[in-house]
mmCIF file of C-alpha atoms in Angstrom:
data_model
loop_
_atom_site.group_PDB
_atom_site.id
_atom_site.type_symbol
_atom_site.label_atom_id
_atom_site.label_comp_id
_atom_site.label_asym_id
_atom_site.label_seq_id
_atom_site.Cartn_x
_atom_site.Cartn_y
_atom_site.Cartn_z
ATOM 1 C CA MET A 1 0.018 -0.048 0.077
ATOM 2 C CA LYS A 2 2.853 2.412 0.783
ATOM 3 C CA GLY A 3 4.455 1.537 -2.558
ATOM 4 C CA GLY A 4 0.809 2.207 -4.386
ATOM 5 C CA GLY A 5 0.478 5.174 -2.146
ATOM 6 C CA VAL A 6 3.984 6.366 -3.575
ATOM 7 C CA ILE A 7 3.032 5.726 -7.276
ATOM 8 C CA ARG A 8 -0.377 7.667 -6.900
ATOM 9 C CA ALA A 9 1.525 10.500 -5.361
ATOM 10 C CA ALA A 10 4.045 10.584 -8.084
ATOM 11 C CA GLY A 11 1.079 10.267 -10.808
ATOM 12 C CA GLY A 12 -1.190 13.065 -9.453
ATOM 13 C CA GLY A 13 2.010 15.291 -9.152
ATOM 14 C CA ALA A 14 2.865 15.068 -12.939
ATOM 15 C CA GLY A 15 -0.669 15.676 -13.827
ATOM 16 C CA GLY A 16 -0.971 18.685 -11.930
ATOM 17 C CA ALA A 17 2.346 19.955 -13.544
ATOM 18 C CA GLY A 18 0.908 19.449 -17.071
ATOM 19 C CA LEU A 19 -2.203 21.160 -16.405
ATOM 20 C CA LEU A 20 0.029 24.438 -15.172
ATOM 21 C CA ARG A 21 1.992 24.146 -18.271
ATOM 22 C CA THR A 22 -1.372 23.929 -20.228
ATOM 23 C CA ARG A 23 -2.600 26.942 -18.452
ATOM 24 C CA LEU A 24 0.576 29.093 -18.967
ATOM 25 C CA ARG A 25 0.867 28.140 -22.347
ATOM 26 C CA LEU A 26 -2.099 29.795 -23.783
ATOM 27 C CA PRO A 27 -1.548 33.317 -22.700
ATOM 28 C CA VAL A 28 2.072 33.184 -23.685
ATOM 29 C CA VAL A 29 1.111 32.126 -27.067
ATOM 30 C CA LEU A 30 -1.538 34.956 -27.351
ATOM 31 C CA LEU A 31 0.869 37.481 -26.147
ATOM 32 C CA SER A 32 3.734 36.097 -28.663
ATOM 33 C CA CYS A 33 1.009 36.129 -31.573
ATOM 34 C CA SER A 34 0.206 39.964 -30.410
ATOM 35 C CA LEU A 35 3.467 41.072 -30.593
ATOM 36 C CA PHE A 36 4.130 39.678 -33.827
ATOM 37 C CA PHE A 37 1.325 41.134 -35.327
ATOM 38 C CA LEU A 38 2.160 44.688 -33.743
ATOM 39 C CA ALA A 39 5.564 43.889 -35.060
ATOM 40 C CA GLY A 40 4.510 43.340 -38.721
ATOM 41 C CA PHE A 41 2.005 46.290 -38.675
ATOM 42 C CA PHE A 42 4.337 48.922 -37.800
ATOM 43 C CA GLY A 43 7.109 47.468 -39.717
ATOM 44 C CA SER A 44 4.946 47.382 -42.973
ATOM 45 C CA LEU A 45 4.108 50.954 -42.034
ATOM 46 C CA LEU A 46 7.843 51.933 -41.858
ATOM 47 C CA PHE A 47 9.030 49.976 -45.365
ATOM 48 C CA THR A 48 5.788 51.686 -46.892
ATOM 49 C CA GLN A 49 6.613 55.144 -46.047
ATOM 50 C CA ASP A 50 8.289 57.432 -48.364
ATOM 51 C CA PRO A 51 12.056 57.935 -46.914
ATOM 52 C CA GLU A 52 11.678 61.390 -48.011
ATOM 53 C CA GLU A 53 8.707 62.088 -45.848
ATOM 54 C CA ALA A 54 9.762 60.630 -42.975
ATOM 55 C CA ASP A 55 12.661 62.583 -42.404
ATOM 56 C CA MET A 56 10.664 65.621 -42.968
ATOM 57 C CA PRO A 57 9.682 67.793 -39.765
ATOM 58 C CA VAL A 58 6.329 68.698 -39.006
ATOM 59 C CA PRO A 59 5.736 71.988 -40.339
ATOM 60 C CA ARG A 60 5.515 74.821 -37.353
ATOM 61 C CA GLU A 61 2.454 76.248 -38.569
ATOM 62 C CA ARG A 62 0.697 72.721 -38.166
ATOM 63 C CA LEU A 63 2.338 72.159 -34.753
ATOM 64 C CA LEU A 64 0.481 75.543 -33.933
ATOM 65 C CA ASP A 65 -2.683 74.906 -34.995
ATOM 66 C CA ALA A 66 -2.754 71.408 -33.043
ATOM 67 C CA ALA A 67 -1.613 73.172 -29.626
ATOM 68 C CA TRP A 68 -2.496 76.629 -29.585
ATOM 69 C CA PRO A 69 -6.254 76.987 -31.524
ATOM 70 C CA GLU A 70 -7.208 80.450 -32.667
ATOM 71 C CA MET A 71 -8.792 82.574 -30.266
ATOM 72 C CA PRO A 72 -11.071 86.242 -30.877
ATOM 73 C CA TYR A 73 -8.391 88.986 -31.354
ATOM 74 C CA GLY A 74 -9.073 92.835 -30.700
ATOM 75 C CA GLU A 75 -8.661 95.340 -33.699
ATOM 76 C CA SER A 76 -5.001 95.835 -33.460
ATOM 77 C CA GLY A 77 -4.131 91.968 -32.749
ATOM 78 C CA GLU A 78 -3.198 89.016 -34.890
ATOM 79 C CA ALA A 79 -5.517 86.270 -36.460
ATOM 80 C CA ALA A 80 -3.266 83.480 -35.241
ATOM 81 C CA PRO A 81 -0.598 82.441 -33.048
ATOM 82 C CA SER A 82 3.084 82.596 -34.118
ATOM 83 C CA LEU A 83 6.179 81.267 -33.046
ATOM 84 C CA ILE A 84 9.586 82.674 -32.729
ATOM 85 C CA PRO A 85 12.251 80.433 -31.025
ATOM 86 C CA TYR A 86 14.444 82.366 -28.498
ATOM 87 C CA GLN A 87 17.178 81.215 -26.060
ATOM 88 C CA ILE A 88 17.561 83.209 -22.892
ATOM 89 C CA LEU A 89 21.380 84.211 -22.482
ATOM 90 C CA SER A 90 21.506 85.961 -19.440
ATOM 91 C CA TRP A 91 19.212 87.369 -16.687
ATOM 92 C CA GLN A 92 21.709 90.051 -15.804
ATOM 93 C CA PRO A 93 21.186 91.727 -17.762
ATOM 94 C CA ARG A 94 18.225 90.387 -19.510
ATOM 95 C CA ALA A 95 19.805 89.053 -22.724
ATOM 96 C CA LEU A 96 17.711 86.873 -25.342
ATOM 97 C CA TYR A 97 18.868 84.982 -28.601
ATOM 98 C CA PHE A 98 16.898 84.710 -31.581
ATOM 99 C CA PRO A 99 18.257 82.117 -34.061
ATOM 100 C CA GLN A 100 17.434 82.515 -37.906
ATOM 101 C CA PHE A 101 15.409 85.717 -37.183
ATOM 102 C CA ALA A 102 15.902 87.059 -40.628
ATOM 103 C CA THR A 103 16.545 85.159 -44.083
ATOM 104 C CA SER A 104 19.741 84.990 -45.743
ATOM 105 C CA GLU A 105 17.995 87.183 -48.499
ATOM 106 C CA GLN A 106 16.625 89.678 -45.876
ATOM 107 C CA CYS A 107 20.097 90.260 -44.419
ATOM 108 C CA GLU A 108 21.574 91.004 -47.842
ATOM 109 C CA ASN A 109 18.588 93.391 -48.811
ATOM 110 C CA ILE A 110 19.640 95.530 -45.920
ATOM 111 C CA VAL A 111 23.140 95.615 -46.734
ATOM 112 C CA LYS A 112 22.435 96.513 -50.157
ATOM 113 C CA THR A 113 20.116 99.419 -49.172
ATOM 114 C CA ALA A 114 22.445 100.421 -46.857
ATOM 115 C CA LYS A 115 26.247 100.325 -48.379
ATOM 116 C CA GLU A 116 25.959 103.321 -50.447
ATOM 117 C CA ARG A 117 24.637 105.813 -47.494
ATOM 118 C CA LEU A 118 27.497 104.831 -44.742
ATOM 119 C CA LYS A 119 29.508 107.640 -43.006
ATOM 120 C CA PRO A 120 31.785 107.098 -39.753
ATOM 121 C CA SER A 121 29.537 106.603 -36.867
ATOM 122 C CA THR A 122 29.319 109.217 -34.222
ATOM 123 C CA LEU A 123 28.403 109.176 -30.497
ATOM 124 C CA ALA A 124 26.127 111.016 -28.043
ATOM 125 C CA LEU A 125 28.309 113.133 -26.146
ATOM 126 C CA ARG A 126 27.924 113.445 -22.301
ATOM 127 C CA LYS A 127 28.847 116.767 -20.435
ATOM 128 C CA GLY A 128 32.571 118.116 -20.899
ATOM 129 C CA GLU A 129 33.140 115.542 -24.051
ATOM 130 C CA THR A 130 34.198 116.558 -27.314
ATOM 131 C CA ALA A 131 34.245 114.770 -30.564
ATOM 132 C CA GLU A 132 38.123 114.762 -30.351
ATOM 133 C CA SER A 133 37.992 113.171 -26.596
ATOM 134 C CA THR A 134 36.219 110.583 -27.707
ATOM 135 C CA LYS A 135 37.894 109.630 -30.918
ATOM 136 C CA GLY A 136 38.495 105.915 -30.973
ATOM 137 C CA ILE A 137 35.560 104.637 -28.797
ATOM 138 C CA ARG A 138 33.686 104.045 -31.789
ATOM 139 C CA THR A 139 35.071 103.097 -35.181
ATOM 140 C CA SER A 140 32.439 101.750 -37.381
ATOM 141 C CA SER A 141 30.660 103.229 -40.414
ATOM 142 C CA GLY A 142 27.145 103.328 -40.466
ATOM 143 C CA THR A 143 23.620 104.861 -41.671
ATOM 144 C CA PHE A 144 20.093 105.085 -40.310
ATOM 145 C CA LEU A 145 17.386 103.779 -42.458
ATOM 146 C CA SER A 146 13.714 103.938 -41.506
ATOM 147 C CA ALA A 147 11.336 101.221 -43.140
ATOM 148 C CA ASN A 148 9.743 103.860 -45.589
ATOM 149 C CA GLU A 149 13.122 104.568 -46.898
ATOM 150 C CA ASP A 150 13.486 100.733 -48.109
ATOM 151 C CA PRO A 151 12.308 99.797 -51.437
ATOM 152 C CA THR A 152 12.244 95.920 -50.819
ATOM 153 C CA GLU A 153 10.058 96.431 -47.710
ATOM 154 C CA THR A 154 12.623 94.295 -45.835
ATOM 155 C CA LEU A 155 12.844 96.480 -42.783
ATOM 156 C CA ALA A 156 9.081 96.731 -42.195
ATOM 157 C CA GLU A 157 8.720 93.188 -42.288
ATOM 158 C CA ILE A 158 11.669 92.979 -39.778
ATOM 159 C CA GLU A 159 10.000 95.752 -37.599
ATOM 160 C CA LYS A 160 6.786 93.815 -37.288
ATOM 161 C CA LYS A 161 8.904 90.548 -36.081
ATOM 162 C CA ILE A 162 10.703 92.484 -33.643
ATOM 163 C CA ALA A 163 7.544 94.328 -32.206
ATOM 164 C CA ARG A 164 6.159 90.684 -31.512
ATOM 165 C CA ALA A 165 9.457 89.418 -30.162
ATOM 166 C CA THR A 166 9.691 92.247 -27.612
ATOM 167 C CA MET A 167 5.985 92.951 -27.113
ATOM 168 C CA LEU A 168 6.949 96.583 -27.649
ATOM 169 C CA PRO A 169 4.921 98.597 -30.183
ATOM 170 C CA ARG A 170 7.012 99.288 -33.629
ATOM 171 C CA ASN A 171 6.265 103.132 -33.148
ATOM 172 C CA HIS A 172 8.541 103.007 -30.365
ATOM 173 C CA GLY A 173 11.201 102.384 -32.407
ATOM 174 C CA GLU A 174 13.971 104.539 -33.568
ATOM 175 C CA PRO A 175 14.993 103.838 -37.323
ATOM 176 C CA PHE A 176 17.572 101.283 -37.843
ATOM 177 C CA ASN A 177 21.302 102.078 -37.445
ATOM 178 C CA VAL A 178 22.913 99.726 -39.979
ATOM 179 C CA LEU A 179 26.648 99.455 -39.191
ATOM 180 C CA ARG A 180 29.824 97.916 -40.727
ATOM 181 C CA TYR A 181 32.832 97.186 -38.898
ATOM 182 C CA ASN A 182 35.982 96.375 -40.881
ATOM 183 C CA ILE A 183 39.003 94.682 -39.443
ATOM 184 C CA GLY A 184 40.226 96.314 -36.315
ATOM 185 C CA GLN A 185 37.145 98.348 -35.967
ATOM 186 C CA ARG A 186 35.361 97.989 -32.720
ATOM 187 C CA TYR A 187 32.948 99.754 -29.879
ATOM 188 C CA ALA A 188 33.933 100.313 -26.679
ATOM 189 C CA SER A 189 31.609 99.361 -23.637
ATOM 190 C CA HIS A 190 29.099 101.517 -23.429
ATOM 191 C CA TYR A 191 25.346 101.929 -22.270
ATOM 192 C CA ASP A 192 22.187 102.412 -24.863
ATOM 193 C CA ALA A 193 20.102 104.110 -22.121
ATOM 194 C CA PHE A 194 20.991 107.799 -21.547
ATOM 195 C CA ASP A 195 21.630 108.451 -17.630
ATOM 196 C CA PRO A 196 20.094 112.144 -17.355
ATOM 197 C CA ALA A 197 22.788 112.907 -14.733
ATOM 198 C CA GLN A 198 25.466 112.647 -17.260
ATOM 199 C CA TYR A 199 23.329 113.535 -20.610
ATOM 200 C CA GLY A 200 20.618 115.921 -19.411
ATOM 201 C CA PRO A 201 16.981 115.350 -19.156
ATOM 202 C CA GLN A 202 15.336 112.897 -21.446
ATOM 203 C CA LYS A 203 12.250 113.193 -22.910
ATOM 204 C CA ASN A 204 12.012 109.323 -23.193
ATOM 205 C CA GLN A 205 14.372 106.729 -22.405
ATOM 206 C CA ARG A 206 15.727 103.324 -24.291
ATOM 207 C CA VAL A 207 14.094 100.512 -22.834
ATOM 208 C CA ALA A 208 15.725 98.126 -25.299
ATOM 209 C CA SER A 209 18.054 97.157 -28.245
ATOM 210 C CA PHE A 210 17.613 94.432 -30.793
ATOM 211 C CA LEU A 211 20.382 93.423 -32.887
ATOM 212 C CA LEU A 212 20.127 91.674 -36.050
ATOM 213 C CA TYR A 213 23.326 90.366 -37.391
ATOM 214 C CA LEU A 214 23.603 90.836 -41.213
ATOM 215 C CA THR A 215 26.579 88.600 -41.910
ATOM 216 C CA ASP A 216 28.975 86.037 -40.199
ATOM 217 C CA VAL A 217 32.227 87.001 -38.850
ATOM 218 C CA GLU A 218 35.335 84.713 -39.332
ATOM 219 C CA GLU A 219 36.889 85.891 -36.081
ATOM 220 C CA GLY A 220 36.178 88.517 -33.394
ATOM 221 C CA GLY A 221 33.198 91.032 -33.681
ATOM 222 C CA GLU A 222 31.326 89.783 -30.843
ATOM 223 C CA THR A 223 28.753 91.626 -28.789
ATOM 224 C CA MET A 224 30.013 91.654 -25.211
ATOM 225 C CA PHE A 225 28.521 92.129 -21.880
ATOM 226 C CA PRO A 226 31.646 92.730 -19.341
ATOM 227 C CA TYR A 227 29.069 93.450 -16.007
ATOM 228 C CA GLU A 228 27.144 90.077 -16.952
ATOM 229 C CA ASN A 229 25.702 88.568 -13.657
ATOM 230 C CA SER A 230 27.642 91.831 -11.750
ATOM 231 C CA GLU A 231 30.851 90.623 -12.566
ATOM 232 C CA ASN A 232 33.920 92.755 -12.899
ATOM 233 C CA MET A 233 32.155 95.690 -11.654
ATOM 234 C CA ASP A 234 34.384 96.558 -8.946
ATOM 235 C CA ILE A 235 38.092 95.808 -10.692
ATOM 236 C CA GLY A 236 38.323 98.899 -12.250
ATOM 237 C CA TYR A 237 37.364 97.605 -15.899
ATOM 238 C CA ASP A 238 39.201 98.886 -18.573
ATOM 239 C CA TYR A 239 36.370 99.659 -20.921
ATOM 240 C CA GLU A 240 38.177 98.856 -24.117
ATOM 241 C CA LYS A 241 38.901 95.265 -23.312
ATOM 242 C CA CYS A 242 36.740 92.520 -24.556
ATOM 243 C CA ILE A 243 35.469 90.224 -21.659
ATOM 244 C CA GLY A 244 32.400 88.996 -19.895
ATOM 245 C CA LEU A 245 29.600 87.041 -21.932
ATOM 246 C CA LYS A 246 30.131 87.178 -25.845
ATOM 247 C CA VAL A 247 27.899 86.374 -28.294
ATOM 248 C CA LYS A 248 28.973 85.386 -31.870
ATOM 249 C CA PRO A 249 27.820 87.452 -34.611
ATOM 250 C CA ARG A 250 25.708 84.815 -37.207
ATOM 251 C CA LYS A 251 24.020 85.839 -40.053
ATOM 252 C CA GLY A 252 20.271 86.094 -39.834
ATOM 253 C CA ASP A 253 20.548 85.642 -35.924
ATOM 254 C CA GLY A 254 19.037 88.369 -33.314
ATOM 255 C CA LEU A 255 20.074 89.642 -30.043
ATOM 256 C CA LEU A 256 17.793 91.346 -27.649
ATOM 257 C CA PHE A 257 18.964 92.939 -24.488
ATOM 258 C CA TYR A 258 17.031 95.491 -21.919
ATOM 259 C CA SER A 259 18.568 98.412 -20.857
ATOM 260 C CA LEU A 260 16.345 99.489 -18.180
ATOM 261 C CA MET A 261 15.166 97.297 -14.983
ATOM 262 C CA VAL A 262 11.360 96.345 -14.808
ATOM 263 C CA ASN A 263 11.099 100.034 -12.194
ATOM 264 C CA GLY A 264 12.618 102.054 -14.819
ATOM 265 C CA THR A 265 16.175 102.533 -13.477
ATOM 266 C CA ILE A 266 19.216 102.034 -15.876
ATOM 267 C CA ASP A 267 20.230 98.005 -15.590
ATOM 268 C CA ARG A 268 24.076 98.444 -14.827
ATOM 269 C CA THR A 269 24.580 95.050 -16.004
ATOM 270 C CA SER A 270 23.418 96.129 -19.611
ATOM 271 C CA LEU A 271 26.827 97.771 -20.424
ATOM 272 C CA HIS A 272 27.921 96.163 -23.834
ATOM 273 C CA GLY A 273 30.270 96.693 -26.604
ATOM 274 C CA SER A 274 31.410 95.507 -30.053
ATOM 275 C CA CYS A 275 34.760 93.368 -30.068
ATOM 276 C CA PRO A 276 37.378 94.181 -32.809
ATOM 277 C CA VAL A 277 36.866 92.290 -35.935
ATOM 278 C CA ILE A 278 39.757 90.231 -36.404
ATOM 279 C CA LYS A 279 39.160 88.358 -39.663
ATOM 280 C CA GLY A 280 35.994 89.241 -42.218
ATOM 281 C CA GLU A 281 33.563 92.066 -41.701
ATOM 282 C CA LYS A 282 30.790 92.548 -39.680
ATOM 283 C CA TRP A 283 27.381 94.136 -40.390
ATOM 284 C CA VAL A 284 24.469 94.264 -38.199
ATOM 285 C CA ALA A 285 21.246 96.541 -37.869
ATOM 286 C CA THR A 286 20.194 97.755 -34.504
ATOM 287 C CA LYS A 287 16.986 98.756 -33.454
ATOM 288 C CA TRP A 288 16.606 100.979 -30.497
ATOM 289 C CA ILE A 289 13.259 100.738 -28.787
ATOM 290 C CA ARG A 290 12.158 103.592 -26.521
ATOM 291 C CA ASP A 291 9.425 103.697 -23.467
ATOM 292 C CA ASN A 292 7.252 106.276 -25.341
ATOM 293 C CA ILE A 293 6.213 106.706 -29.327
ATOM 294 C CA VAL A 294 9.214 108.143 -31.375
#
């Protein structure tokens, strides 16, 4: 009986294991079939899709439509959302970089329009300064161009885009100051805002500056912020040195920085300049934007 009992026990265990294997096998088979089906389905999509279409990015307009549907807008508003990519370079000063802000053709149009009007650049003089005493601080050549002087209408298009990027109206902007820097030419560190203690009372003040780089520069020509993050303020800084945060010019890119704090006082970290061009030629169009209508 003991032998029989042992045999029955052994026989019963094998049967249970077989049943368990049968029960486990069914879900595994179903899961395997499902995986093979999905792999075949997506594989067929991959091989039937045009390779050129697969590599093409989704147009920005379609992304905007999907993410942000149009909203009712006011008389001075715009009919649809727009997207202007930017990178924050610094909070002290508030400086933002806009890659591919203008097309190559737009940049070339501006250079062509300005080229015949260039004159040596001048400075706004502080109390006690003369043209002779400030000689060498700004060595570029340039001209002022308003949008209505541009037959290509490029400047008008750029102005509209700058207004959207800065959220400051077009009629607050001065005419573009288009500048050319040859090898060795530069602009020593300065502020774009006018300190009334140095320049006298101001009817309105420059809030922000937008620089549109019109050419690449092989070497040198960076826009520099020596006081970025409040650095170098207490070292007896030489205004002719090119130190601090440096922004390399790239054709079609834009740089925005604010000269005033949110309370309306001058941001001391907005001190900036143009490093000497070492190799190549630098063209830039500067738009100064004020706190009142120009």
